[in-house]
mmCIF file of C-alpha atoms and ligand atoms in Angstrom:
data_model
loop_
_atom_site.group_PDB
_atom_site.id
_atom_site.type_symbol
_atom_site.label_atom_id
_atom_site.label_comp_id
_atom_site.label_asym_id
_atom_site.label_seq_id
_atom_site.Cartn_x
_atom_site.Cartn_y
_atom_site.Cartn_z
ATOM 1 C CA MET A 1305 -0.676 -2.868 8.401
ATOM 2 C CA SER A 1306 -3.080 -0.252 9.776
ATOM 3 C CA GLU A 1307 -6.862 -0.671 9.548
ATOM 4 C CA GLY A 1308 -8.558 0.614 6.363
ATOM 5 C CA SER A 1309 -5.494 2.042 4.643
ATOM 6 C CA ILE A 1310 -5.264 2.583 0.889
ATOM 7 C CA ALA A 1311 -2.184 2.601 -1.349
ATOM 8 C CA PHE A 1312 -2.191 4.226 -4.756
ATOM 9 C CA ILE A 1313 0.363 2.834 -7.187
ATOM 10 C CA GLY A 1314 0.732 5.789 -9.559
ATOM 11 C CA GLY A 1315 0.062 9.347 -8.442
ATOM 12 C CA GLY A 1316 -1.346 10.851 -11.665
ATOM 13 C CA ASN A 1317 -4.625 12.546 -12.530
ATOM 14 C CA MET A 1318 -6.981 9.770 -11.549
ATOM 15 C CA ALA A 1319 -5.150 8.987 -8.290
ATOM 16 C CA GLU A 1320 -5.224 12.633 -7.290
ATOM 17 C CA SER A 1321 -8.962 12.886 -8.005
ATOM 18 C CA LEU A 1322 -9.607 9.793 -5.912
ATOM 19 C CA VAL A 1323 -7.394 11.069 -3.085
ATOM 20 C CA GLY A 1324 -9.120 14.483 -3.169
ATOM 21 C CA GLY A 1325 -12.571 12.875 -3.209
ATOM 22 C CA LEU A 1326 -11.762 10.475 -0.368
ATOM 23 C CA ILE A 1327 -10.391 13.243 1.847
ATOM 24 C CA ALA A 1328 -13.390 15.467 1.063
ATOM 25 C CA ASP A 1329 -15.561 12.501 2.155
ATOM 26 C CA GLY A 1330 -13.816 12.487 5.536
ATOM 27 C CA ARG A 1331 -11.074 9.878 5.168
ATOM 28 C CA SER A 1332 -7.932 10.737 7.081
ATOM 29 C CA PRO A 1333 -4.890 11.581 4.936
ATOM 30 C CA GLU A 1334 -2.702 9.409 7.189
ATOM 31 C CA SER A 1335 -4.583 6.333 5.962
ATOM 32 C CA ILE A 1336 -3.543 7.036 2.350
ATOM 33 C CA TRP A 1337 -0.223 6.209 0.673
ATOM 34 C CA VAL A 1338 0.754 7.252 -2.837
ATOM 35 C CA ALA A 1339 3.692 5.765 -4.768
ATOM 36 C CA ASP A 1340 5.029 7.376 -7.940
ATOM 37 C CA PRO A 1341 8.515 7.513 -9.494
ATOM 38 C CA PHE A 1342 8.537 11.323 -9.523
ATOM 39 C CA VAL A 1343 9.497 13.283 -6.435
ATOM 40 C CA ASP A 1344 7.938 16.548 -7.652
ATOM 41 C CA LYS A 1345 4.570 14.891 -8.099
ATOM 42 C CA LEU A 1346 4.847 13.283 -4.665
ATOM 43 C CA ASP A 1347 5.833 16.574 -3.030
ATOM 44 C CA GLU A 1348 2.801 18.227 -4.567
ATOM 45 C CA LEU A 1349 0.476 15.461 -3.418
ATOM 46 C CA ARG A 1350 1.873 15.650 0.111
ATOM 47 C CA TYR A 1351 1.593 19.451 0.124
ATOM 48 C CA ARG A 1352 -1.992 19.492 -1.199
ATOM 49 C CA HIS A 1353 -3.473 16.497 0.597
ATOM 50 C CA LYS A 1354 -1.082 15.693 3.484
ATOM 51 C CA VAL A 1355 -0.980 12.020 2.422
ATOM 52 C CA ASN A 1356 1.983 9.660 2.869
ATOM 53 C CA VAL A 1357 4.141 9.452 -0.242
ATOM 54 C CA THR A 1358 6.950 7.229 -1.443
ATOM 55 C CA GLN A 1359 8.894 6.430 -4.585
ATOM 56 C CA GLU A 1360 8.738 2.731 -3.707
ATOM 57 C CA ASN A 1361 5.610 0.850 -4.766
ATOM 58 C CA THR A 1362 6.421 -1.843 -2.219
ATOM 59 C CA GLU A 1363 6.520 0.673 0.643
ATOM 60 C CA ALA A 1364 3.025 1.946 -0.199
ATOM 61 C CA ALA A 1365 1.634 -1.554 -0.783
ATOM 62 C CA ALA A 1366 3.041 -2.830 2.514
ATOM 63 C CA HIS A 1367 0.758 -0.400 4.379
ATOM 64 C CA ALA A 1368 -2.421 -1.149 2.496
ATOM 65 C CA ASP A 1369 -5.637 -3.080 2.870
ATOM 66 C CA VAL A 1370 -6.620 -1.905 -0.594
ATOM 67 C CA ILE A 1371 -4.062 -1.330 -3.354
ATOM 68 C CA VAL A 1372 -5.278 0.889 -6.177
ATOM 69 C CA MET A 1373 -3.424 0.332 -9.432
ATOM 70 C CA ALA A 1374 -3.609 3.846 -10.932
ATOM 71 C CA VAL A 1375 -0.884 3.545 -13.559
ATOM 72 C CA LYS A 1376 -1.278 3.527 -17.339
ATOM 73 C CA PRO A 1377 -2.273 0.115 -18.717
ATOM 74 C CA GLN A 1378 1.119 -0.314 -20.422
ATOM 75 C CA VAL A 1379 3.013 -0.183 -17.114
ATOM 76 C CA LEU A 1380 0.606 -2.089 -14.875
ATOM 77 C CA ARG A 1381 2.290 -5.402 -15.484
ATOM 78 C CA GLU A 1382 5.671 -4.064 -14.372
ATOM 79 C CA ALA A 1383 4.130 -2.402 -11.285
ATOM 80 C CA ALA A 1384 2.279 -5.639 -10.453
ATOM 81 C CA ALA A 1385 5.533 -7.597 -10.569
ATOM 82 C CA GLN A 1386 7.009 -5.226 -7.964
ATOM 83 C CA ILE A 1387 4.210 -5.712 -5.413
ATOM 84 C CA LYS A 1388 3.327 -9.336 -6.205
ATOM 85 C CA ASP A 1389 5.059 -10.884 -3.166
ATOM 86 C CA LEU A 1390 3.425 -8.430 -0.757
ATOM 87 C CA VAL A 1391 0.006 -9.006 -2.268
ATOM 88 C CA GLN A 1392 0.423 -12.757 -1.979
ATOM 89 C CA GLU A 1393 1.526 -12.402 1.645
ATOM 90 C CA ASN A 1394 -1.029 -9.809 2.840
ATOM 91 C CA ARG A 1395 -3.999 -10.882 0.661
ATOM 92 C CA SER A 1396 -4.846 -7.192 0.176
ATOM 93 C CA VAL A 1397 -7.517 -6.513 -2.415
ATOM 94 C CA VAL A 1398 -6.173 -4.975 -5.618
ATOM 95 C CA LEU A 1399 -8.398 -2.401 -7.332
ATOM 96 C CA SER A 1400 -7.326 -1.736 -10.924
ATOM 97 C CA ILE A 1401 -8.616 1.356 -12.699
ATOM 98 C CA ALA A 1402 -6.493 0.701 -15.796
ATOM 99 C CA ALA A 1403 -8.623 0.843 -18.929
ATOM 100 C CA GLY A 1404 -8.809 -2.361 -20.918
ATOM 101 C CA LEU A 1405 -6.886 -4.693 -18.614
ATOM 102 C CA ARG A 1406 -8.829 -7.852 -17.776
ATOM 103 C CA GLU A 1407 -9.007 -9.314 -14.292
ATOM 104 C CA PRO A 1408 -7.467 -12.734 -15.177
ATOM 105 C CA ASP A 1409 -4.398 -10.972 -16.643
ATOM 106 C CA ILE A 1410 -4.011 -8.673 -13.613
ATOM 107 C CA SER A 1411 -4.497 -11.601 -11.259
ATOM 108 C CA ARG A 1412 -1.899 -13.678 -13.135
ATOM 109 C CA TRP A 1413 0.647 -10.834 -13.035
ATOM 110 C CA LEU A 1414 0.131 -10.677 -9.251
ATOM 111 C CA GLY A 1415 0.960 -14.354 -8.844
ATOM 112 C CA GLY A 1416 -2.571 -15.739 -9.225
ATOM 113 C CA ASN A 1417 -5.507 -16.398 -6.917
ATOM 114 C CA VAL A 1418 -5.702 -12.867 -5.476
ATOM 115 C CA PRO A 1419 -8.739 -10.676 -4.794
ATOM 116 C CA VAL A 1420 -8.971 -8.287 -7.747
ATOM 117 C CA VAL A 1421 -11.586 -5.653 -8.477
ATOM 118 C CA ARG A 1422 -11.519 -4.082 -11.896
ATOM 119 C CA ALA A 1423 -13.044 -0.623 -12.255
ATOM 120 C CA MET A 1424 -13.805 1.395 -15.357
ATOM 121 C CA PRO A 1425 -14.130 5.080 -14.428
ATOM 122 C CA ASN A 1426 -14.527 7.928 -16.903
ATOM 123 C CA THR A 1427 -12.958 11.355 -17.272
ATOM 124 C CA PRO A 1428 -15.639 13.368 -15.393
ATOM 125 C CA ALA A 1429 -14.265 11.567 -12.311
ATOM 126 C CA LEU A 1430 -11.668 14.333 -12.388
ATOM 127 C CA LEU A 1431 -14.538 16.654 -11.329
ATOM 128 C CA GLN A 1432 -16.122 14.114 -8.967
ATOM 129 C CA THR A 1433 -18.945 13.497 -11.463
ATOM 130 C CA GLY A 1434 -17.677 10.230 -12.914
ATOM 131 C CA ALA A 1435 -19.500 7.018 -13.705
ATOM 132 C CA THR A 1436 -17.585 3.919 -12.611
ATOM 133 C CA VAL A 1437 -18.492 0.315 -13.261
ATOM 134 C CA LEU A 1438 -16.878 -2.339 -11.058
ATOM 135 C CA TYR A 1439 -16.326 -6.058 -11.457
ATOM 136 C CA ALA A 1440 -14.974 -8.349 -8.722
ATOM 137 C CA ASN A 1441 -13.399 -11.778 -9.120
ATOM 138 C CA SER A 1442 -14.518 -14.676 -6.928
ATOM 139 C CA SER A 1443 -11.688 -14.138 -4.387
ATOM 140 C CA VAL A 1444 -13.108 -10.744 -3.356
ATOM 141 C CA ASP A 1445 -15.239 -10.839 -0.196
ATOM 142 C CA ALA A 1446 -18.169 -8.562 0.692
ATOM 143 C CA GLU A 1447 -16.061 -6.263 2.872
ATOM 144 C CA GLN A 1448 -13.470 -5.824 0.099
ATOM 145 C CA LYS A 1449 -16.231 -5.056 -2.405
ATOM 146 C CA LYS A 1450 -17.465 -2.348 -0.063
ATOM 147 C CA GLN A 1451 -13.945 -0.929 0.294
ATOM 148 C CA ALA A 1452 -13.476 -0.800 -3.491
ATOM 149 C CA GLU A 1453 -16.894 0.758 -4.031
ATOM 150 C CA THR A 1454 -16.246 3.421 -1.377
ATOM 151 C CA ILE A 1455 -13.031 4.449 -3.133
ATOM 152 C CA MET A 1456 -14.662 4.826 -6.537
ATOM 153 C CA ALA A 1457 -17.756 6.515 -5.047
ATOM 154 C CA ALA A 1458 -15.408 9.341 -4.028
ATOM 155 C CA VAL A 1459 -15.372 10.448 -7.682
ATOM 156 C CA GLY A 1460 -18.987 9.851 -8.698
ATOM 157 C CA MET A 1461 -21.604 7.202 -9.280
ATOM 158 C CA THR A 1462 -20.798 3.467 -9.046
ATOM 159 C CA LEU A 1463 -22.444 0.349 -10.478
ATOM 160 C CA TRP A 1464 -21.421 -3.329 -10.388
ATOM 161 C CA VAL A 1465 -21.540 -5.885 -13.194
ATOM 162 C CA GLU A 1466 -21.490 -9.653 -12.612
ATOM 163 C CA GLU A 1467 -19.876 -10.494 -15.961
ATOM 164 C CA GLU A 1468 -16.519 -9.044 -16.885
ATOM 165 C CA GLY A 1469 -17.504 -9.303 -20.564
ATOM 166 C CA HIS A 1470 -19.835 -6.328 -20.001
ATOM 167 C CA MET A 1471 -16.801 -4.098 -19.417
ATOM 168 C CA ASP A 1472 -16.257 -3.673 -23.163
ATOM 169 C CA ALA A 1473 -19.782 -2.306 -23.584
ATOM 170 C CA VAL A 1474 -19.225 -0.124 -20.497
ATOM 171 C CA THR A 1475 -16.062 1.246 -22.090
ATOM 172 C CA ALA A 1476 -18.036 1.993 -25.265
ATOM 173 C CA THR A 1477 -20.817 3.706 -23.288
ATOM 174 C CA SER A 1478 -19.444 5.651 -20.314
ATOM 175 C CA GLY A 1479 -15.683 5.292 -20.855
ATOM 176 C CA SER A 1480 -15.674 6.823 -24.327
ATOM 177 C CA GLY A 1481 -19.063 8.488 -23.788
ATOM 178 C CA PRO A 1482 -17.915 11.957 -22.738
ATOM 179 C CA ALA A 1483 -16.302 12.388 -26.161
ATOM 180 C CA TYR A 1484 -19.614 11.694 -27.923
ATOM 181 C CA PHE A 1485 -21.257 14.485 -25.951
ATOM 182 C CA PHE A 1486 -18.316 16.805 -26.659
ATOM 183 C CA LEU A 1487 -18.724 16.108 -30.375
ATOM 184 C CA VAL A 1488 -22.448 16.852 -30.213
ATOM 185 C CA MET A 1489 -21.654 20.079 -28.347
ATOM 186 C CA GLU A 1490 -19.052 21.069 -30.951
ATOM 187 C CA ALA A 1491 -21.485 20.363 -33.787
ATOM 188 C CA MET A 1492 -24.338 22.303 -32.139
ATOM 189 C CA GLN A 1493 -22.039 25.209 -31.422
ATOM 190 C CA ALA A 1494 -20.806 25.368 -35.026
ATOM 191 C CA ALA A 1495 -24.391 25.134 -36.295
ATOM 192 C CA ALA A 1496 -25.531 27.945 -33.979
ATOM 193 C CA GLN A 1497 -22.665 30.112 -35.234
ATOM 194 C CA SER A 1498 -23.616 29.352 -38.812
ATOM 195 C CA LEU A 1499 -27.039 30.809 -37.951
ATOM 196 C CA GLY A 1500 -25.309 34.015 -36.948
ATOM 197 C CA LEU A 1501 -24.876 33.696 -33.165
ATOM 198 C CA PRO A 1502 -21.571 35.032 -31.781
ATOM 199 C CA GLY A 1503 -19.165 32.208 -30.825
ATOM 200 C CA GLU A 1504 -19.205 32.926 -27.109
ATOM 201 C CA VAL A 1505 -23.010 33.049 -26.987
ATOM 202 C CA ALA A 1506 -23.273 29.782 -28.940
ATOM 203 C CA GLU A 1507 -20.713 28.095 -26.657
ATOM 204 C CA LYS A 1508 -22.361 29.148 -23.401
ATOM 205 C CA LEU A 1509 -25.857 28.243 -24.623
ATOM 206 C CA VAL A 1510 -24.741 24.790 -25.727
ATOM 207 C CA GLN A 1511 -22.881 24.087 -22.462
ATOM 208 C CA GLN A 1512 -25.763 25.168 -20.240
ATOM 209 C CA THR A 1513 -28.304 23.312 -22.388
ATOM 210 C CA ALA A 1514 -26.259 20.095 -22.133
ATOM 211 C CA LEU A 1515 -25.968 20.500 -18.363
ATOM 212 C CA GLY A 1516 -29.671 21.286 -17.946
ATOM 213 C CA ALA A 1517 -30.775 18.363 -20.136
ATOM 214 C CA ALA A 1518 -28.443 15.943 -18.277
ATOM 215 C CA ARG A 1519 -29.764 17.127 -14.907
ATOM 216 C CA MET A 1520 -33.392 16.757 -16.034
ATOM 217 C CA ALA A 1521 -32.701 13.189 -17.186
ATOM 218 C CA ARG A 1522 -30.664 12.309 -14.081
ATOM 219 C CA GLU A 1523 -32.720 14.013 -11.394
ATOM 220 C CA GLY A 1524 -36.301 13.986 -12.678
ATOM 221 C CA GLU A 1525 -38.872 11.191 -12.769
ATOM 222 C CA ASP A 1526 -39.110 10.915 -16.567
ATOM 223 C CA ASP A 1527 -36.824 8.873 -18.790
ATOM 224 C CA ALA A 1528 -35.073 10.490 -21.778
ATOM 225 C CA ALA A 1529 -37.720 9.434 -24.303
ATOM 226 C CA THR A 1530 -40.528 10.942 -22.198
ATOM 227 C CA LEU A 1531 -38.570 14.138 -21.660
ATOM 228 C CA ARG A 1532 -37.970 14.433 -25.399
ATOM 229 C CA GLU A 1533 -41.647 13.852 -26.194
ATOM 230 C CA LYS A 1534 -42.673 16.477 -23.631
ATOM 231 C CA VAL A 1535 -40.528 19.164 -25.280
ATOM 232 C CA THR A 1536 -41.558 18.248 -28.834
ATOM 233 C CA SER A 1537 -44.822 19.898 -29.867
ATOM 234 C CA PRO A 1538 -46.237 18.512 -33.115
ATOM 235 C CA GLY A 1539 -45.331 20.844 -35.968
ATOM 236 C CA GLY A 1540 -43.032 22.883 -33.744
ATOM 237 C CA THR A 1541 -39.363 23.858 -33.905
ATOM 238 C CA THR A 1542 -38.011 20.879 -31.941
ATOM 239 C CA ALA A 1543 -39.983 18.459 -34.137
ATOM 240 C CA ALA A 1544 -38.481 20.062 -37.248
ATOM 241 C CA ALA A 1545 -34.943 19.545 -35.929
ATOM 242 C CA LEU A 1546 -35.526 15.994 -34.659
ATOM 243 C CA GLU A 1547 -36.944 14.965 -38.026
ATOM 244 C CA VAL A 1548 -33.699 16.037 -39.704
ATOM 245 C CA LEU A 1549 -31.617 14.137 -37.124
ATOM 246 C CA ARG A 1550 -33.737 10.999 -37.571
ATOM 247 C CA GLU A 1551 -33.540 11.213 -41.368
ATOM 248 C CA ALA A 1552 -29.763 11.398 -41.015
ATOM 249 C CA GLY A 1553 -29.890 8.084 -39.115
ATOM 250 C CA ILE A 1554 -28.758 9.244 -35.692
ATOM 251 C CA GLU A 1555 -29.896 6.083 -33.852
ATOM 252 C CA GLU A 1556 -28.199 3.668 -36.278
ATOM 253 C CA THR A 1557 -25.084 5.829 -36.252
ATOM 254 C CA PHE A 1558 -24.825 5.583 -32.454
ATOM 255 C CA THR A 1559 -25.335 1.814 -32.608
ATOM 256 C CA ARG A 1560 -22.494 1.541 -35.133
ATOM 257 C CA ALA A 1561 -20.282 3.899 -33.122
ATOM 258 C CA LEU A 1562 -20.709 2.048 -29.817
ATOM 259 C CA THR A 1563 -20.235 -1.305 -31.542
ATOM 260 C CA ALA A 1564 -16.948 -0.051 -33.019
ATOM 261 C CA ALA A 1565 -15.810 1.150 -29.556
ATOM 262 C CA ARG A 1566 -16.838 -2.146 -27.933
ATOM 263 C CA ASP A 1567 -14.924 -4.159 -30.560
ATOM 264 C CA ARG A 1568 -11.854 -1.929 -30.197
ATOM 265 C CA SER A 1569 -11.981 -2.369 -26.416
ATOM 266 C CA ARG A 1570 -11.978 -6.165 -26.878
ATOM 267 C CA SER A 1571 -9.012 -6.135 -29.221
ATOM 268 C CA LEU A 1572 -7.023 -3.729 -27.007
ATOM 269 C CA SER A 1573 -7.660 -5.999 -24.013
ATOM 270 C CA ASP A 1574 -6.467 -9.010 -26.041
ATOM 271 C CA GLU A 1575 -3.344 -7.073 -26.973
ATOM 272 C CA PHE A 1576 -2.603 -5.794 -23.418
ATOM 273 C CA GLY A 1577 -3.142 -9.193 -21.815
ATOM 274 C CA LYS A 1578 -0.927 -11.198 -24.185
ATOM 275 C CA ASP A 1579 1.230 -13.816 -22.332
HETATM 276 N N1 LIG B 2009 -7.928 9.950 -16.542
HETATM 277 C C1 LIG B 2009 -9.105 9.380 -16.757
HETATM 278 O O1 LIG B 2009 -10.118 10.028 -16.926
HETATM 279 C C2 LIG B 2009 -9.246 7.862 -16.769
HETATM 280 C C3 LIG B 2009 -10.488 7.281 -17.110
HETATM 281 C C4 LIG B 2009 -10.617 5.894 -17.084
HETATM 282 C C5 LIG B 2009 -9.549 5.105 -16.715
HETATM 283 N N2 LIG B 2009 -8.361 5.688 -16.389
HETATM 284 C C6 LIG B 2009 -7.233 4.827 -16.044
HETATM 285 O O2 LIG B 2009 -6.615 5.308 -14.875
HETATM 286 C C7 LIG B 2009 -5.229 4.995 -14.946
HETATM 287 C C8 LIG B 2009 -4.454 6.233 -14.563
HETATM 288 O O3 LIG B 2009 -4.783 7.265 -15.485
HETATM 289 P P1 LIG B 2009 -4.280 8.755 -15.238
HETATM 290 O O4 LIG B 2009 -5.021 9.595 -16.190
HETATM 291 O O5 LIG B 2009 -4.317 9.057 -13.792
HETATM 292 O O6 LIG B 2009 -2.758 8.584 -15.741
HETATM 293 P P2 LIG B 2009 -1.470 9.438 -15.330
HETATM 294 O O7 LIG B 2009 -1.879 10.826 -14.968
HETATM 295 O O8 LIG B 2009 -0.451 9.202 -16.383
HETATM 296 O O9 LIG B 2009 -1.005 8.721 -13.975
HETATM 297 C C9 LIG B 2009 -0.214 7.557 -13.900
HETATM 298 C C10 LIG B 2009 0.933 7.839 -12.932
HETATM 299 O O10 LIG B 2009 1.672 6.648 -12.673
HETATM 300 C C11 LIG B 2009 3.069 6.962 -12.738
HETATM 301 N N3 LIG B 2009 3.850 5.742 -12.984
HETATM 302 C C12 LIG B 2009 4.407 5.308 -14.153
HETATM 303 N N4 LIG B 2009 5.029 4.138 -13.965
HETATM 304 C C13 LIG B 2009 4.860 3.794 -12.653
HETATM 305 C C14 LIG B 2009 5.260 2.699 -11.849
HETATM 306 N N5 LIG B 2009 5.952 1.669 -12.350
HETATM 307 N N6 LIG B 2009 4.917 2.687 -10.543
HETATM 308 C C15 LIG B 2009 4.185 3.704 -10.003
HETATM 309 N N7 LIG B 2009 3.768 4.772 -10.723
HETATM 310 C C16 LIG B 2009 4.096 4.824 -12.027
HETATM 311 C C17 LIG B 2009 3.114 7.949 -13.860
HETATM 312 O O11 LIG B 2009 4.326 8.611 -13.953
HETATM 313 P P3 LIG B 2009 4.685 9.203 -15.457
HETATM 314 O O12 LIG B 2009 3.768 10.362 -15.669
HETATM 315 O O13 LIG B 2009 6.086 9.608 -15.372
HETATM 316 O O14 LIG B 2009 4.477 8.086 -16.423
HETATM 317 C C18 LIG B 2009 1.927 8.844 -13.512
HETATM 318 O O15 LIG B 2009 2.254 9.782 -12.518
HETATM 319 C C19 LIG B 2009 -4.940 4.511 -16.365
HETATM 320 O O16 LIG B 2009 -4.702 3.124 -16.376
HETATM 321 C C20 LIG B 2009 -6.174 4.833 -17.138
HETATM 322 O O17 LIG B 2009 -6.456 3.844 -18.108
HETATM 323 C C21 LIG B 2009 -8.175 7.052 -16.417
#
């Protein structure tokens, strides 16, 4: 087992983003293994990133200090069963990015009492602008936490939570969150067109406005409420629009929407983790 090597079990979209981000951050391709059932996908990954590839999950896992479970939630259990003996022997840390799968279930499928980090990334990770929340079980040491964080930091911002229960609210906020912004963008675009703007103009204006507003909130000193107040002159155009949104109950609607997503996340996790 070479120092600092990473194995990806599953070579799909998220694995490729992580691999690309890690290599761009200076990690050597030789320290990365990717396992996937499909030769074409592996050939492409080897061609693009020069990483080691294999069709055997056990071959990748045997080389790794960190094993990243990057398969769909429905197949994680089967993949875990394949690498369980190696994990028990090597005590490698397992980093799961599978949505909705709880740490005790993953740990149990790996034979129990193993260091497991669960991460919840979101789709913008595909463009290295993701938001990932991590949770570590008590078997994970400080060095392993750092290794897991470094991997997820390759595709964006990272934060830790101490309680796994928070992951359902995280899923409702950042996991499903991009879709809420897409919906707002769609609605604004349609409204702008209904006011007579050509479709392409409306689309570009909405996209750039969303990007600019997000950057002001992320990079400036002011929080979102202050920023909103600063751009809302009494009796002005923004105030007229915000009044309509408030009357329509936008805040309560978001509370209901995120609560529904949080509850759905809980029930999906119950379902996935059965027996
Ligand atoms: N994409 C996102 O933005 C996002 C966000 C948050 C969380 N996640 C999580 O990240 C994980 C991966 O998502 P993804 O979008 O990268 O999915 P994906 O593109 O479908 O990648 C999964 C890969 O694993 C392969 N695979 C299937 N069974 C396997 C096995 N037994 N052993 C090894 N590899 C196997 C799949 O092959 P096939 O294609 O033939 O099945 C596929 O290439 C999921 O659990 C998802 O919940 C993704």
